[in-house]
Coordinates of C-alpha atoms in Angstrom, one line a residue:
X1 CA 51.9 -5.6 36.5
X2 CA 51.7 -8.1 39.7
X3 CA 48.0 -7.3 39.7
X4 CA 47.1 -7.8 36.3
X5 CA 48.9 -11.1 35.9
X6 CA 46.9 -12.3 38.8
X7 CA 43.7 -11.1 37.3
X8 CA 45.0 -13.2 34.2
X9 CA 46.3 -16.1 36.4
X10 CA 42.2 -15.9 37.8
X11 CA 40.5 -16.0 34.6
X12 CA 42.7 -18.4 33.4
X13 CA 41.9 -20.7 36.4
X14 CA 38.1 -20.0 35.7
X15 CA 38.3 -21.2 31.7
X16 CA 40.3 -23.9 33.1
X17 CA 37.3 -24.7 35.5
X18 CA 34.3 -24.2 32.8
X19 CA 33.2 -27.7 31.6
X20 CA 34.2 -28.2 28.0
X21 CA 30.9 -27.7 25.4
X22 CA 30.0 -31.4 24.7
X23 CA 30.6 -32.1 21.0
X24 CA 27.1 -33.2 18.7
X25 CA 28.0 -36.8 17.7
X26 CA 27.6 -37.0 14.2
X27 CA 24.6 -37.9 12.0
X28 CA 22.8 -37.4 15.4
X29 CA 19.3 -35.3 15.4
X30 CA 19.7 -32.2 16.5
X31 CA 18.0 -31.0 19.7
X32 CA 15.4 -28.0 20.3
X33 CA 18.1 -25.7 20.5
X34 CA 19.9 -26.8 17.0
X35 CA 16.9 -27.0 15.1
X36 CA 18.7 -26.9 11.5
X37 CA 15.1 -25.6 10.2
X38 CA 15.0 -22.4 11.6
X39 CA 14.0 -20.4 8.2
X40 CA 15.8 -17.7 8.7
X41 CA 15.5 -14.7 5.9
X42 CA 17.0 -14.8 2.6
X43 CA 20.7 -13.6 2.8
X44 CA 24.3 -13.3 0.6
X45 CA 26.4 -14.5 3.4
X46 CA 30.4 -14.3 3.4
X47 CA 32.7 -15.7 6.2
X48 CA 35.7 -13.9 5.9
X49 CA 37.9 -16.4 8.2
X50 CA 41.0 -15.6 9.5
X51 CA 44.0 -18.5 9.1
X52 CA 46.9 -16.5 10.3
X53 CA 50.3 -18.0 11.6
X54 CA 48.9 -17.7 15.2
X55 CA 45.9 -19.9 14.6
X56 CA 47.0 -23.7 15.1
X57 CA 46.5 -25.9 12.9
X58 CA 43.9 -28.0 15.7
X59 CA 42.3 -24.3 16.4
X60 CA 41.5 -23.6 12.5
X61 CA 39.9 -26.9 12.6
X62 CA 37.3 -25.8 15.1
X63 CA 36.9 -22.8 13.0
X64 CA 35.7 -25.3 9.9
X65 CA 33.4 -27.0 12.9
X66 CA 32.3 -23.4 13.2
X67 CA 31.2 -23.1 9.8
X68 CA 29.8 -26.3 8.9
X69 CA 27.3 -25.8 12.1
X70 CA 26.7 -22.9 10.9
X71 CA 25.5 -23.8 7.5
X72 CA 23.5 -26.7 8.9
X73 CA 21.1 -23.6 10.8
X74 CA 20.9 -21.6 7.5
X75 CA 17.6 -22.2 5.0
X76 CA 20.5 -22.6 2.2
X77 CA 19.7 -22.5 -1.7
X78 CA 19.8 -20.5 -4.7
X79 CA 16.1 -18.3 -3.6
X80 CA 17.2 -18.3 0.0
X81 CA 20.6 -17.8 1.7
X82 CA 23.3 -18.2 -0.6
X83 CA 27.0 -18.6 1.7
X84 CA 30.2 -17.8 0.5
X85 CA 33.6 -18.9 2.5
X86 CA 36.8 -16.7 2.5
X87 CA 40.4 -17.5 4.1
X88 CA 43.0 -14.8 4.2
X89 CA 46.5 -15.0 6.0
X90 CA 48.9 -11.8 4.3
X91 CA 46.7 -13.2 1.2
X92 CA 43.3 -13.8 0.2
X93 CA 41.9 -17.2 -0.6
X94 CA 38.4 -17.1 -2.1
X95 CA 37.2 -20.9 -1.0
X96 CA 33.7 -20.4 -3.0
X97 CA 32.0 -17.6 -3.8
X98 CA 28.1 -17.2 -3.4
X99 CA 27.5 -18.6 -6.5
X100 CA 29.0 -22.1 -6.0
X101 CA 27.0 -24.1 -3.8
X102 CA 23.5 -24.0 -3.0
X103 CA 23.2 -27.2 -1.4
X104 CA 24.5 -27.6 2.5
X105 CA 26.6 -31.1 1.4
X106 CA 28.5 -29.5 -1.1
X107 CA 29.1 -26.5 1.1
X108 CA 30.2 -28.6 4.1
X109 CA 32.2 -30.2 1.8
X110 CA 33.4 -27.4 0.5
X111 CA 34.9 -26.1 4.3
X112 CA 36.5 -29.6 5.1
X113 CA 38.8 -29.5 2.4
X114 CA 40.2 -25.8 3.8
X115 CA 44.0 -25.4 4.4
X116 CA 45.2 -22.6 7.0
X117 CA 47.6 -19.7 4.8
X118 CA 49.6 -19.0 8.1
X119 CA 51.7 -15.8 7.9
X120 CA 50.0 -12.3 8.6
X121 CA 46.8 -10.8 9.4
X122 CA 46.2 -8.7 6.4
X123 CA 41.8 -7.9 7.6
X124 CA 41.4 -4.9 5.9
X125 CA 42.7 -6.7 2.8
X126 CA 40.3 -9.1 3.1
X127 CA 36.8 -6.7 3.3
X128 CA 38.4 -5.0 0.5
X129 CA 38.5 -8.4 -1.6
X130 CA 35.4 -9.2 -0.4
X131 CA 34.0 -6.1 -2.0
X132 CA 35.9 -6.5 -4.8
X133 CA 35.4 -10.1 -6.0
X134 CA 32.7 -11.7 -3.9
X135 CA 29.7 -8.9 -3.6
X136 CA 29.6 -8.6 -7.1
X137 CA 26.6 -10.1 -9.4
X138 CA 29.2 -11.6 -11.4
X139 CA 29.9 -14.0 -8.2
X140 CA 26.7 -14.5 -7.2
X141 CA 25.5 -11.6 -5.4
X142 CA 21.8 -10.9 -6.3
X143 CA 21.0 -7.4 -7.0
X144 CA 20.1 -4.1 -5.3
X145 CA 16.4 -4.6 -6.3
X146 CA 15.6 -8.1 -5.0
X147 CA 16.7 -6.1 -1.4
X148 CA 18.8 -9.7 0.0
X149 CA 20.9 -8.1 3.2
X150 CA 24.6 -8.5 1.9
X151 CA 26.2 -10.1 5.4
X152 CA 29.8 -10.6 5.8
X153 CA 31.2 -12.6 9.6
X154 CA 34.8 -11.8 9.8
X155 CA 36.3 -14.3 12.6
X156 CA 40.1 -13.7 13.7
X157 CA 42.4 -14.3 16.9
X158 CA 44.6 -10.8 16.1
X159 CA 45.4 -7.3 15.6
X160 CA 45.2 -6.1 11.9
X161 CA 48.5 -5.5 10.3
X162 CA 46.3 -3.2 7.5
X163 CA 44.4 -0.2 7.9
X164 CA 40.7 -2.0 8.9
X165 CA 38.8 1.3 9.7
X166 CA 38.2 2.9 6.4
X167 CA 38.2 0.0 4.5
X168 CA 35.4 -1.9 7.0
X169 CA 33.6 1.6 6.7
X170 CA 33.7 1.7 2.5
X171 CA 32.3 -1.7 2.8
X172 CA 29.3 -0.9 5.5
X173 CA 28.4 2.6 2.6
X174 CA 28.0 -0.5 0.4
X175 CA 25.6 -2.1 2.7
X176 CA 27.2 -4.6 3.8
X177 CA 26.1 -5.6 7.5
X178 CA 29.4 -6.9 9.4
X179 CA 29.7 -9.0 12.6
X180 CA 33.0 -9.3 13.9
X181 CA 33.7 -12.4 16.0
X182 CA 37.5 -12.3 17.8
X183 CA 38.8 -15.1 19.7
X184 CA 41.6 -15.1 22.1
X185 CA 44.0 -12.6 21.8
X186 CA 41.9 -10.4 18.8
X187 CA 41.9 -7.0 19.8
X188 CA 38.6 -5.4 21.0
X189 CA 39.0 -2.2 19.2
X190 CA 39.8 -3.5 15.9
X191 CA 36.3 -5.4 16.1
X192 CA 34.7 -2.4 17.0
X193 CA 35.7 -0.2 14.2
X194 CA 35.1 -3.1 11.5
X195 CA 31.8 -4.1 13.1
X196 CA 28.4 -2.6 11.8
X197 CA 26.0 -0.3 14.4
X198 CA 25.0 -1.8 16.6
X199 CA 27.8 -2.9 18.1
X200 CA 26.7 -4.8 20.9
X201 CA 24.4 -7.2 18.1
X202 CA 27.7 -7.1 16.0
X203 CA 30.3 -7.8 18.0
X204 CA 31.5 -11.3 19.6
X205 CA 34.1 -12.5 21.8
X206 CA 34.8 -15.6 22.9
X207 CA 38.0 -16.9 24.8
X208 CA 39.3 -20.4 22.7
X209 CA 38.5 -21.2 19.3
X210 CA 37.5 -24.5 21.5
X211 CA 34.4 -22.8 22.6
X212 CA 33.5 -20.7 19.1
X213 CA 30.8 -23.2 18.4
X214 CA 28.5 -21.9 20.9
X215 CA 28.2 -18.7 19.1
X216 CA 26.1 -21.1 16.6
X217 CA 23.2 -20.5 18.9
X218 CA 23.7 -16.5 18.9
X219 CA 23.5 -16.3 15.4
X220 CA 20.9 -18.6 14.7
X221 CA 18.5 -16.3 16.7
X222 CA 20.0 -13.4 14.9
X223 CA 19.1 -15.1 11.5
X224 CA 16.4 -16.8 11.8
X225 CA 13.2 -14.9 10.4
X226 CA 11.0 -13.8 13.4
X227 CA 7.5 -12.8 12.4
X228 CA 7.5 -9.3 13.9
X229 CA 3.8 -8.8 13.0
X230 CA 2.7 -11.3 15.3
X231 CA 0.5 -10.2 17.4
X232 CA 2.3 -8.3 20.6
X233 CA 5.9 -7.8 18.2
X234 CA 4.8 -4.5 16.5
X235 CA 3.0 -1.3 17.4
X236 CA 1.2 -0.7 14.5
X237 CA -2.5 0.5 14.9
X238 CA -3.8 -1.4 11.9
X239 CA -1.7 -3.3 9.6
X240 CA 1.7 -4.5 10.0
X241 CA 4.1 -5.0 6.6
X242 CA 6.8 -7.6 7.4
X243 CA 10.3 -6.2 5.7
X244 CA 13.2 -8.1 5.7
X245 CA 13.1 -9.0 9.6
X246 CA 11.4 -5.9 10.5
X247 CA 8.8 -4.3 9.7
X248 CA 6.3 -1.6 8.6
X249 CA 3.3 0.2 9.5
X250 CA 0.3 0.8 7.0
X251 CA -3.6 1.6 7.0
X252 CA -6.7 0.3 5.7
X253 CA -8.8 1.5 2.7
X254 CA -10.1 5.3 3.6
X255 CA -6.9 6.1 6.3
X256 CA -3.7 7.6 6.3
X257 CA -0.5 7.1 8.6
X258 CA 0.2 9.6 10.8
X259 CA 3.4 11.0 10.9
X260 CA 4.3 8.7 13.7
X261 CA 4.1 5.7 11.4
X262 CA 2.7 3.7 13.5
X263 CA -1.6 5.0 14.1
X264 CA -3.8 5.8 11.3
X265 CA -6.1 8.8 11.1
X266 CA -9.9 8.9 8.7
X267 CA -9.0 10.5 5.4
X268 CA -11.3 13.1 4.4
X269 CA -12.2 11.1 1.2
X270 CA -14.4 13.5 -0.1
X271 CA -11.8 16.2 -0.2
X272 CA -10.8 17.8 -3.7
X273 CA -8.5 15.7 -5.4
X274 CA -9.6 12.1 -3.4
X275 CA -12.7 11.7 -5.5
X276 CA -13.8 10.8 -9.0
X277 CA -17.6 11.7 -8.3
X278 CA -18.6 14.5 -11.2
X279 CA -21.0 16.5 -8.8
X280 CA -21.7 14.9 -5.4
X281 CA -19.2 12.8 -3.3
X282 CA -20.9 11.1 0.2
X283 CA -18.4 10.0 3.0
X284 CA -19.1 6.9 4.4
X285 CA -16.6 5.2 6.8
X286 CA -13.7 5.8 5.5
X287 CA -15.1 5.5 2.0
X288 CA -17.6 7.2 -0.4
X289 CA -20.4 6.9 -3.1
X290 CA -21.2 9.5 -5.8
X291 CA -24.4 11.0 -6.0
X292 CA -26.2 13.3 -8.1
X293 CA -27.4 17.1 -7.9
X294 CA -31.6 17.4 -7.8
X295 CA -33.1 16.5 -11.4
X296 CA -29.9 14.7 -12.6
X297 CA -29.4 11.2 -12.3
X298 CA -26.3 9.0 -11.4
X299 CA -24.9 7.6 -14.4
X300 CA -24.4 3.7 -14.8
X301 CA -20.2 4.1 -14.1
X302 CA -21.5 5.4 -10.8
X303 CA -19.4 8.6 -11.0
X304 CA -21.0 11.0 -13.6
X305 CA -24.6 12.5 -14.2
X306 CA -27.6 12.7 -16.3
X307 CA -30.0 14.8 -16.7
X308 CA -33.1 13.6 -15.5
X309 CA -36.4 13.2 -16.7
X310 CA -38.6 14.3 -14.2
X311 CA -41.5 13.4 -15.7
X312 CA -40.5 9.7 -15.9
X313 CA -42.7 7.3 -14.2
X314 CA -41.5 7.4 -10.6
X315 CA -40.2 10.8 -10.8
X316 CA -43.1 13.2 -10.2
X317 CA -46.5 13.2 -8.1
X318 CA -48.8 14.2 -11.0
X319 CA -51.7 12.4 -10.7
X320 CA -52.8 12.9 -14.7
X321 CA -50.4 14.8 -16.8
X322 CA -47.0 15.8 -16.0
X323 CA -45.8 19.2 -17.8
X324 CA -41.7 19.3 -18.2
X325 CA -39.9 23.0 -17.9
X326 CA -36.4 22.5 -17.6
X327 CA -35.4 20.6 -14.6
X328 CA -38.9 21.3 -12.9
X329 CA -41.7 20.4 -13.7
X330 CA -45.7 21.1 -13.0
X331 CA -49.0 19.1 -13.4
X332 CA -51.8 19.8 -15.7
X333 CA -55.4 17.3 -16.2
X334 CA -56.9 15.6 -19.0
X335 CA -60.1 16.9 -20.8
X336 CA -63.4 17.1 -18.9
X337 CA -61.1 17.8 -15.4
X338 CA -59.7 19.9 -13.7
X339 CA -56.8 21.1 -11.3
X340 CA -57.3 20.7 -7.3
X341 CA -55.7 23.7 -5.5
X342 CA -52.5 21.3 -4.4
X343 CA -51.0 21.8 -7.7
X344 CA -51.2 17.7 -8.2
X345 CA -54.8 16.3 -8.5
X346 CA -57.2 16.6 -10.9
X347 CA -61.2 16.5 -10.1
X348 CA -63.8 15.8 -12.8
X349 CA -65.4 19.5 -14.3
X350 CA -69.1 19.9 -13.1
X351 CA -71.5 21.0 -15.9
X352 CA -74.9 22.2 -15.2
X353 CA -78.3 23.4 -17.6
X354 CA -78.9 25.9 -15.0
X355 CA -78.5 29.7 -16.1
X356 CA -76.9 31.6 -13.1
X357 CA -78.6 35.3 -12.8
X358 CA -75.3 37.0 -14.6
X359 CA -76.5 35.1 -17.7
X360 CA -79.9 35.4 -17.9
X361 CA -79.3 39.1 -18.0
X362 CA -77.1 38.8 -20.2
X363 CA -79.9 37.1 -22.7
X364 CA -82.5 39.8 -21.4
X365 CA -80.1 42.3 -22.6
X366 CA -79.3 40.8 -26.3
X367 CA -83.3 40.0 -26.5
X368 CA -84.3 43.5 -25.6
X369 CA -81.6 44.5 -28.3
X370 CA -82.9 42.0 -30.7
X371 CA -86.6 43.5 -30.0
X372 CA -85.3 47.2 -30.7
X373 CA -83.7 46.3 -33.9
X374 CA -86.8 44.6 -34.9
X375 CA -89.1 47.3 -34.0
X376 CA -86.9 49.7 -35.9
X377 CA -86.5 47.6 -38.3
X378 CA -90.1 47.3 -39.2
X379 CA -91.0 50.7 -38.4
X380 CA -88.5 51.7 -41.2
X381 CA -89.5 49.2 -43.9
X382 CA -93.4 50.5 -42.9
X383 CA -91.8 54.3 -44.1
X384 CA -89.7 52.8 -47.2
X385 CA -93.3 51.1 -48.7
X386 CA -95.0 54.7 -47.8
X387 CA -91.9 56.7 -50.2
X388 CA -92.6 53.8 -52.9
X389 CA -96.2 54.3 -53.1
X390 CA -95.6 57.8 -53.5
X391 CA -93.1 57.3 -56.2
X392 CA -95.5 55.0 -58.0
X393 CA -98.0 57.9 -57.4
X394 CA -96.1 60.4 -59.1
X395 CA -95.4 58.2 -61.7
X396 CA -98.1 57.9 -62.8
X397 CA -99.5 61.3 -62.8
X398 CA -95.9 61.9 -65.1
X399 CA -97.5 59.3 -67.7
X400 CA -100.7 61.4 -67.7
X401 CA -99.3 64.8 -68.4

């Protein structure tokens, strides 16, 4: 016991010792360090502010100091972050829920006019209102779909006289992200098992609610949108997705992400079922062109085919006249020419008066015919005049008798 209250009595000595935080006079511009234009994502933020009897009435004051610096570093409005404030004792006070204000005036406002509920420290009765009657649509929490982080700060100086655990663990299933800030005496553990993972981003501690106001800083950087796809903040091989303060990993045109989701391989484009060429698909780089097979033609849509004409100007090496036959095709010549041995040009047809020796015995032949006929021929007309003399002859001799 001696040794622990002079561990106390030491770090008592050493708060004493720290220089106070010097307070920003007011309507002053704020530094580099309090730049109130830090953009920071789009949020539904709730402080869930304890007001308990151990909290004095000059302590809950720099909790309102708290807030209203803390509103002044948020990009507040109705598209951006939308901020509601609760206060809860053995009760619940709903201050204004998200759907109130959505200018930083009316919020700041809002927070001055605050009154501490003293009595217990009923926390897990607080997440479960906040559940209950702030994260709703009906209050001004923007739906599921538009993907705004639901953020609830819980800041208190004790123990929980409620169960915290299950309800802080109902409410994080809900996706609700949950910082716990305690000050003073607020016990460690109870922060823990409220806070979302992990818990050394989500849990804070300071000493006095007269030095709270430096944790503005803390979650400024935590809020504030960081582009982490600027160059050397992601590891993505070719394109980087920003997502809600993180990000994602994609490829080009013609690639796919490996299962590491971060590098992208070559698709094999041309593979069945990546292409919507009829009869010939041609990789190139990551993309492809449709082509045709031979004698088909690729079709204005540049995907399907027509048959060809093959003997379309263009199409064939005929030099006269091109002959169709299905999908092929041969050459033939005009009149008075004729085909050169390469199948494709023609060469005029030479015609001479000059009998070769096969003909002119051919004509021997028909005129030695000719000759015997004639001879035979005459001799047998000579023989036919002899038998009608002879008839006349006898004829006559007939008339006489």
């Amino acid at each position: 016991m001696g040794r622990a209250l002079g561990i106390l009595g030491c770090c008592l000595a050493l708060a004493l010792a720290l220089p106070p935080l010097p307070a920003a006079p007011r309507g002053s511009a704020p530094g580099p360090d309090t730049d109130p234009a830090c953009k920071n994502r789009p949020l539904d933020l709730v402080f869930i502010v304890d007001s308990s009897r151990s909290v004095r009435p000059e302590e809950f004051e720099k909790v309102k100091i708290f807030l209203s610096e803390m509103i002044d570093t948020l990009d507040v409005g109705e598209s951006t972050t939308r901020v509601a404030v609760m206060n809860y004792a053995s009760s619940v006070q709903v201050e204004f829920p998200l759907r109130t204000y959505f200018d930083k005036a009316s919020m700041k406002e809002a927070v001055s006019r605050i009154e501490p509920l003293s009595a217990g420290t009923m926390t897990g009765l607080a997440i479960q209102t906040a559940m209950d009657e702030v994260f709703t649509e009906e209050m001004g929490t923007r739906p599921a779909a538009s993907n705004i982080p639901k953020v609830a700060i819980v800041v208190t100086d004790g123990r929980p006289q409620d169960q915290v655990q299950d309800v802080a663990a109902s409410a994080r299933t809900a996706g609700i992200e949950i910082y716990a800030v305690g000050v003073d005496r607020a016990d460690m553990q109870s922060l823990r098992v409220m806070a979302s993972e992990p818990l050394d981003e989500h849990v804070f501690y300071v000493e006095t609610y007269g030095v709270i106001e430096k944790l503005t800083s803390r979650f400024r950087e935590t809020f504030c949108a960081v582009d982490t796809c600027a160059p050397g903040r992601h590891e993505c091989d070719q394109i980087c997705v920003s997502n809600n303060g993180s990000y994602v990993c994609d490829c080009y045109e013609g690639y796919t992400l490996n299962p590491d989701k971060k590098t992208c391989s070559a698709l094999d484009v041309c593979a069945p079922g990546r292409h919507d060429c009829a009869q010939v698909c041609l990789s190139n780089d990551g993309s492809y062109s449709c082509g045709c097979y031979e004698g088909y033609t690729l079709n204005p849509d540049k995907k399907t085919c027509s048959t060809a004409d093959v003997c379309a100007p263009g199409r064939h090496d005929c030099e006269q006249v091109c002959v169709r036959d299905g999908l092929l095709y041969s050459c033939d010549c005009h009149q008075g020419y004729t085909l050169s041995p390469d199948g494709k040009t023609c060469s005029r047809a030479i015609t001479s008066s000059l009998v070769t020796t096969e003909e002119s015995c051919k004509c021997e032949a028909i005129v030695a015919l000719q000759d015997s006929v004639t001879s035979r021929l005459e001799a047998l007309s000579t023989k036919l005049e002899e038998v009608s003399e002879k008839l006349r002859a006898y004829q006559a001799r007939q008339q006489i008798v």
